[in-house]
Short mmCIF file of C-alpha atoms and ligand atoms in Angstrom, two decimals:
data_model
loop_
_atom_site.label_atom_id
_atom_site.label_comp_id
_atom_site.label_asym_id
_atom_site.label_seq_id
_atom_site.Cartn_x
_atom_site.Cartn_y
_atom_site.Cartn_z
CA MET H 12 -75.56 159.65 67.15
CA GLY H 13 -72.84 159.78 64.49
CA THR H 14 -69.22 159.12 65.05
CA THR H 15 -66.98 162.10 65.56
CA HIS H 16 -63.58 161.97 63.90
CA LEU H 17 -60.50 163.50 65.49
CA ARG H 18 -56.73 163.24 65.39
CA LEU H 19 -55.00 160.45 67.22
CA ASP H 20 -52.80 162.81 69.32
CA LYS H 21 -55.87 164.85 70.29
CA PHE H 22 -57.86 161.64 71.17
CA ILE H 23 -55.05 160.52 73.50
CA SER H 24 -54.37 163.87 75.10
CA ASN H 25 -58.09 164.36 75.70
CA ALA H 26 -58.29 160.94 77.46
CA THR H 27 -55.02 161.12 79.46
CA ASP H 28 -52.67 163.50 81.22
CA PHE H 29 -50.24 163.38 78.23
CA SER H 30 -49.80 166.69 76.36
CA ARG H 31 -50.12 166.73 72.65
CA SER H 32 -46.37 166.97 72.24
CA GLN H 33 -45.79 164.03 74.62
CA VAL H 34 -48.31 162.04 72.61
CA LYS H 35 -46.46 162.76 69.37
CA LEU H 36 -43.31 161.28 70.97
CA LEU H 37 -45.19 158.26 72.13
CA VAL H 38 -46.53 157.61 68.65
CA ARG H 39 -43.20 158.19 66.98
CA SER H 40 -41.60 155.71 69.34
CA GLY H 41 -44.05 153.07 68.37
CA ARG H 42 -45.82 152.85 71.72
CA VAL H 43 -49.31 153.59 70.42
CA LYS H 44 -51.71 151.13 68.69
CA VAL H 45 -54.94 151.80 67.00
CA GLU H 46 -57.25 148.72 66.56
CA GLY H 47 -54.22 146.57 67.55
CA THR H 48 -51.88 147.97 64.84
CA THR H 49 -48.94 150.27 65.64
CA ALA H 50 -49.63 153.74 64.59
CA HIS H 51 -46.85 155.94 63.20
CA ASP H 52 -48.73 159.18 62.44
CA PRO H 53 -49.86 161.35 65.35
CA GLY H 54 -52.21 163.15 62.92
CA LEU H 55 -54.00 159.97 61.91
CA THR H 56 -57.76 160.56 61.80
CA ILE H 57 -59.70 158.15 63.94
CA GLY H 58 -63.36 157.78 65.10
CA ASP H 59 -64.10 158.56 68.73
CA ASN H 60 -65.02 154.87 69.33
CA ALA H 61 -61.62 153.68 68.10
CA VAL H 62 -59.74 151.16 70.26
CA VAL H 63 -56.49 152.90 71.13
CA SER H 64 -53.70 151.72 73.49
CA VAL H 65 -50.53 153.13 74.83
CA ASP H 66 -47.90 150.52 75.87
CA GLU H 67 -50.77 147.97 75.48
CA HIS H 68 -52.89 149.85 78.10
CA PRO H 69 -56.29 150.79 76.54
CA VAL H 70 -57.03 154.53 76.48
CA GLY H 71 -60.59 155.13 77.48
CA ARG H 72 -62.77 157.87 75.98
CA PRO H 73 -62.70 160.90 78.21
CA MET H 74 -65.85 161.14 80.41
CA ALA H 75 -68.10 164.00 79.35
CA ARG H 76 -68.27 166.74 81.97
CA TYR H 77 -71.35 168.64 83.13
CA PHE H 78 -71.37 171.54 85.64
CA MET H 79 -73.74 174.08 87.07
CA LEU H 80 -72.31 177.45 88.01
CA HIS H 81 -74.03 180.15 90.15
CA LYS H 82 -73.06 183.05 87.82
CA PRO H 83 -72.39 186.22 89.66
CA ALA H 84 -73.03 189.65 88.03
CA GLY H 85 -70.02 191.16 86.18
CA VAL H 86 -68.94 187.80 84.69
CA VAL H 87 -69.43 187.22 80.94
CA SER H 88 -70.92 183.93 79.61
CA ALA H 89 -68.00 183.44 77.24
CA THR H 90 -64.95 181.23 77.10
CA ARG H 91 -62.69 184.30 76.50
CA ASP H 92 -62.95 187.94 76.93
CA SER H 93 -60.32 190.70 76.89
CA LYS H 94 -62.18 193.01 79.45
CA HIS H 95 -64.12 190.93 81.92
CA PRO H 96 -63.78 187.76 83.92
CA THR H 97 -65.45 184.81 82.14
CA ALA H 98 -67.64 181.97 83.52
CA LEU H 99 -64.77 179.58 82.65
CA ASP H 100 -62.35 181.55 84.82
CA LEU H 101 -64.46 180.48 87.82
CA LEU H 102 -63.96 176.80 87.15
CA ASP H 103 -60.88 174.95 88.29
CA GLU H 104 -60.99 172.13 85.76
CA PRO H 105 -58.51 170.51 83.32
CA ARG H 106 -58.84 171.11 79.56
CA PRO H 107 -60.94 174.27 79.94
CA ASP H 108 -60.60 174.92 76.25
CA GLN H 109 -63.03 172.09 75.66
CA LEU H 110 -65.81 173.47 77.83
CA GLN H 111 -68.77 175.27 76.31
CA ILE H 112 -71.61 177.23 77.86
CA ALA H 113 -75.11 175.86 77.36
CA GLY H 114 -77.29 178.90 77.18
CA ARG H 115 -75.66 182.24 77.86
CA LEU H 116 -76.63 184.94 80.39
CA ASP H 117 -76.01 188.67 80.02
CA ILE H 118 -73.17 190.13 82.11
CA ASP H 119 -75.58 191.63 84.62
CA THR H 120 -77.78 188.49 84.87
CA THR H 121 -77.11 186.11 87.74
CA GLY H 122 -77.96 182.48 88.47
CA LEU H 123 -77.92 179.09 86.77
CA LEU H 124 -75.31 178.57 84.03
CA LEU H 125 -74.67 175.13 82.60
CA ILE H 126 -71.21 174.28 81.29
CA THR H 127 -70.23 171.10 79.46
CA ASP H 128 -67.94 169.50 76.95
CA ASP H 129 -70.70 167.42 75.52
CA GLY H 130 -71.66 169.34 72.37
CA GLN H 131 -74.81 167.13 71.67
CA TRP H 132 -76.10 167.73 75.19
CA ASN H 133 -75.47 171.46 74.87
CA HIS H 134 -77.44 171.46 71.69
CA ARG H 135 -80.34 169.72 73.36
CA VAL H 136 -80.40 172.33 76.19
CA THR H 137 -80.28 175.27 73.79
CA SER H 138 -82.28 174.16 70.67
CA PRO H 139 -85.63 175.87 70.44
CA ARG H 140 -86.90 172.46 69.18
CA SER H 141 -86.31 170.87 72.56
CA GLN H 142 -88.34 173.58 74.32
CA CYS H 143 -86.26 173.11 77.43
CA LEU H 144 -88.11 175.46 79.83
CA LYS H 145 -86.09 178.17 81.55
CA THR H 146 -87.34 179.98 84.67
CA TYR H 147 -86.15 183.47 85.64
CA ARG H 148 -86.91 185.78 88.66
CA VAL H 149 -87.37 189.16 87.18
CA VAL H 150 -87.41 192.53 88.89
CA VAL H 151 -88.81 195.41 86.83
CA ALA H 152 -88.78 199.20 87.19
CA GLU H 153 -92.52 199.93 86.72
CA PRO H 154 -95.37 198.21 88.57
CA LEU H 155 -96.77 194.96 86.97
CA ASP H 156 -100.37 194.67 86.13
CA SER H 157 -101.94 191.13 86.11
CA GLY H 158 -103.34 191.95 82.68
CA ILE H 159 -99.93 191.23 81.14
CA ILE H 160 -100.04 187.51 82.20
CA GLY H 161 -102.33 186.82 79.21
CA LYS H 162 -100.06 188.73 76.84
CA PHE H 163 -97.13 186.47 77.83
CA ALA H 164 -99.38 183.39 77.49
CA HIS H 165 -100.50 184.40 74.04
CA GLY H 166 -96.93 185.04 72.79
CA LEU H 167 -95.31 188.47 72.73
CA TRP H 168 -94.06 190.06 69.49
CA LEU H 169 -90.52 191.36 69.88
CA ALA H 170 -89.12 194.19 67.76
CA GLY H 171 -87.20 192.81 64.75
CA GLU H 172 -88.62 189.27 64.98
CA LYS H 173 -90.64 187.55 62.24
CA ARG H 174 -92.68 185.47 64.63
CA ARG H 175 -94.25 185.78 68.07
CA CYS H 176 -92.44 184.34 71.00
CA LEU H 177 -93.67 180.96 72.15
CA PRO H 178 -96.24 181.16 74.92
CA ALA H 179 -94.63 181.98 78.29
CA THR H 180 -95.84 181.67 81.86
CA LEU H 181 -95.67 184.75 84.11
CA GLU H 182 -96.41 184.45 87.83
CA LEU H 183 -96.50 187.72 89.75
CA ILE H 184 -94.64 187.69 93.10
CA ASP H 185 -95.36 191.29 93.98
CA ASN H 186 -95.88 194.53 92.04
CA THR H 187 -92.35 194.71 90.65
CA GLU H 188 -91.19 191.09 90.80
CA ALA H 189 -92.27 187.99 88.92
CA LEU H 190 -91.29 184.46 87.82
CA LEU H 191 -91.12 184.03 84.03
CA THR H 192 -90.86 180.69 82.33
CA ILE H 193 -89.88 180.61 78.63
CA GLY H 194 -89.13 177.77 76.22
CA GLU H 195 -86.74 179.48 73.94
CA GLY H 196 -83.61 181.64 74.33
CA LYS H 197 -83.60 184.57 71.91
CA TYR H 198 -80.89 187.24 72.40
CA HIS H 199 -81.81 189.34 75.51
CA GLN H 200 -85.21 187.69 75.35
CA VAL H 201 -86.55 188.49 78.81
CA LYS H 202 -85.42 192.10 78.72
CA ARG H 203 -86.94 192.48 75.26
CA MET H 204 -90.28 190.90 76.37
CA PHE H 205 -90.69 193.39 79.16
CA ALA H 206 -89.44 196.27 76.97
CA SER H 207 -92.17 195.35 74.38
CA LEU H 208 -94.61 196.13 77.22
CA GLY H 209 -92.99 199.41 78.07
CA ASN H 210 -91.23 198.12 81.23
CA ASN H 211 -87.54 197.76 82.15
CA VAL H 212 -85.81 194.75 83.68
CA ILE H 213 -83.59 195.89 86.55
CA GLY H 214 -82.78 192.50 87.98
CA LEU H 215 -82.62 189.00 86.26
CA HIS H 216 -81.70 185.70 87.91
CA ARG H 217 -82.05 182.29 86.27
CA LEU H 218 -83.45 179.69 88.64
CA ARG H 219 -84.01 176.63 86.47
CA ILE H 220 -83.37 175.07 83.04
CA GLY H 221 -85.64 172.09 82.43
CA GLY H 222 -85.30 169.68 85.31
CA ILE H 223 -82.14 171.38 86.63
CA ALA H 224 -82.66 173.93 89.37
CA LEU H 225 -79.89 176.16 90.72
CA ASP H 226 -78.51 174.53 93.89
CA ALA H 227 -79.37 176.76 96.81
CA ASP H 228 -76.05 175.68 98.46
CA LEU H 229 -73.99 177.39 95.75
CA ASP H 230 -73.03 180.98 96.52
CA PRO H 231 -72.45 183.29 93.57
CA GLY H 232 -69.23 182.19 91.84
CA GLU H 233 -69.47 178.53 93.10
CA TYR H 234 -70.05 175.53 90.93
CA ARG H 235 -70.59 171.79 91.13
CA ALA H 236 -70.81 168.77 88.84
CA LEU H 237 -74.38 167.82 87.74
CA THR H 238 -75.83 164.65 89.08
CA LYS H 239 -76.63 161.73 86.72
CA ALA H 240 -80.33 162.56 87.08
CA GLU H 241 -79.79 166.18 86.19
CA ILE H 242 -77.80 165.21 83.10
CA ALA H 243 -80.50 162.71 82.02
CA SER H 244 -83.31 165.19 82.60
CA VAL H 245 -82.44 166.87 79.35
CA ASN H 246 -84.42 164.89 76.85
CA ALA H 247 -83.23 163.67 73.43
CA LEU H 248 -84.61 165.57 70.50
CA ASP H 249 -87.07 163.60 68.32
N1 URA X 3 -82.96 187.12 78.82
C1 URA X 3 -82.24 188.23 78.93
O1 URA X 3 -82.70 189.29 78.54
N2 URA X 3 -81.00 188.21 79.46
C2 URA X 3 -80.49 187.08 79.98
O2 URA X 3 -79.40 187.05 80.49
C3 URA X 3 -81.21 185.90 79.87
C4 URA X 3 -82.46 185.87 79.30
#
């Protein structure tokens, strides 16, 4: 993993309760050291492993944060939106500007949404290379025929795509409801998969991403921090 570089004032404000403008004052008053030497420029570029202290107290690197949210319908998977509430509006956390969504859901889709400020982890969740499996409960408008299970397993061809989808697993629950597990996350993928078979998705709920299942104790709109095991369940890319 390479070193990320950032400004000294950003490094300190990320890791402490000091605002960027307070940090600038601290630096200018000679209270900040980088690698043991007093720093004078708040805009100094440093690596994220740099040893930084304020008044001789070491400033730790901020702990990365990982959350699962039970996304309700009507909320957008975006950090900002002028018309609708966003997933981040549902979190009561400091430094919300640093949080990112790992795998978006449509506004009408409910269920498991992962949110983090660890960009590398986000990449591992969402990269098609990692084939992190996502399971959805799908409700469709027209009756399902067991013959389509093989079509999903073979790999469906979606309109406008150059390649087939990766093989997917469909388990029928009843004649209009199924569990679908896919290893990639193309735009509106599940809706387009059923549309390619002439059916319409009328309800979509994400239950699982890799080893992380939506916590049944979370009501729509509630969230919690991920456990260490859940965070570690997302494998490194080769
Ligand atoms: N596929 C979709 O079509 N929509 C979602 O929200 C997620 C997967």
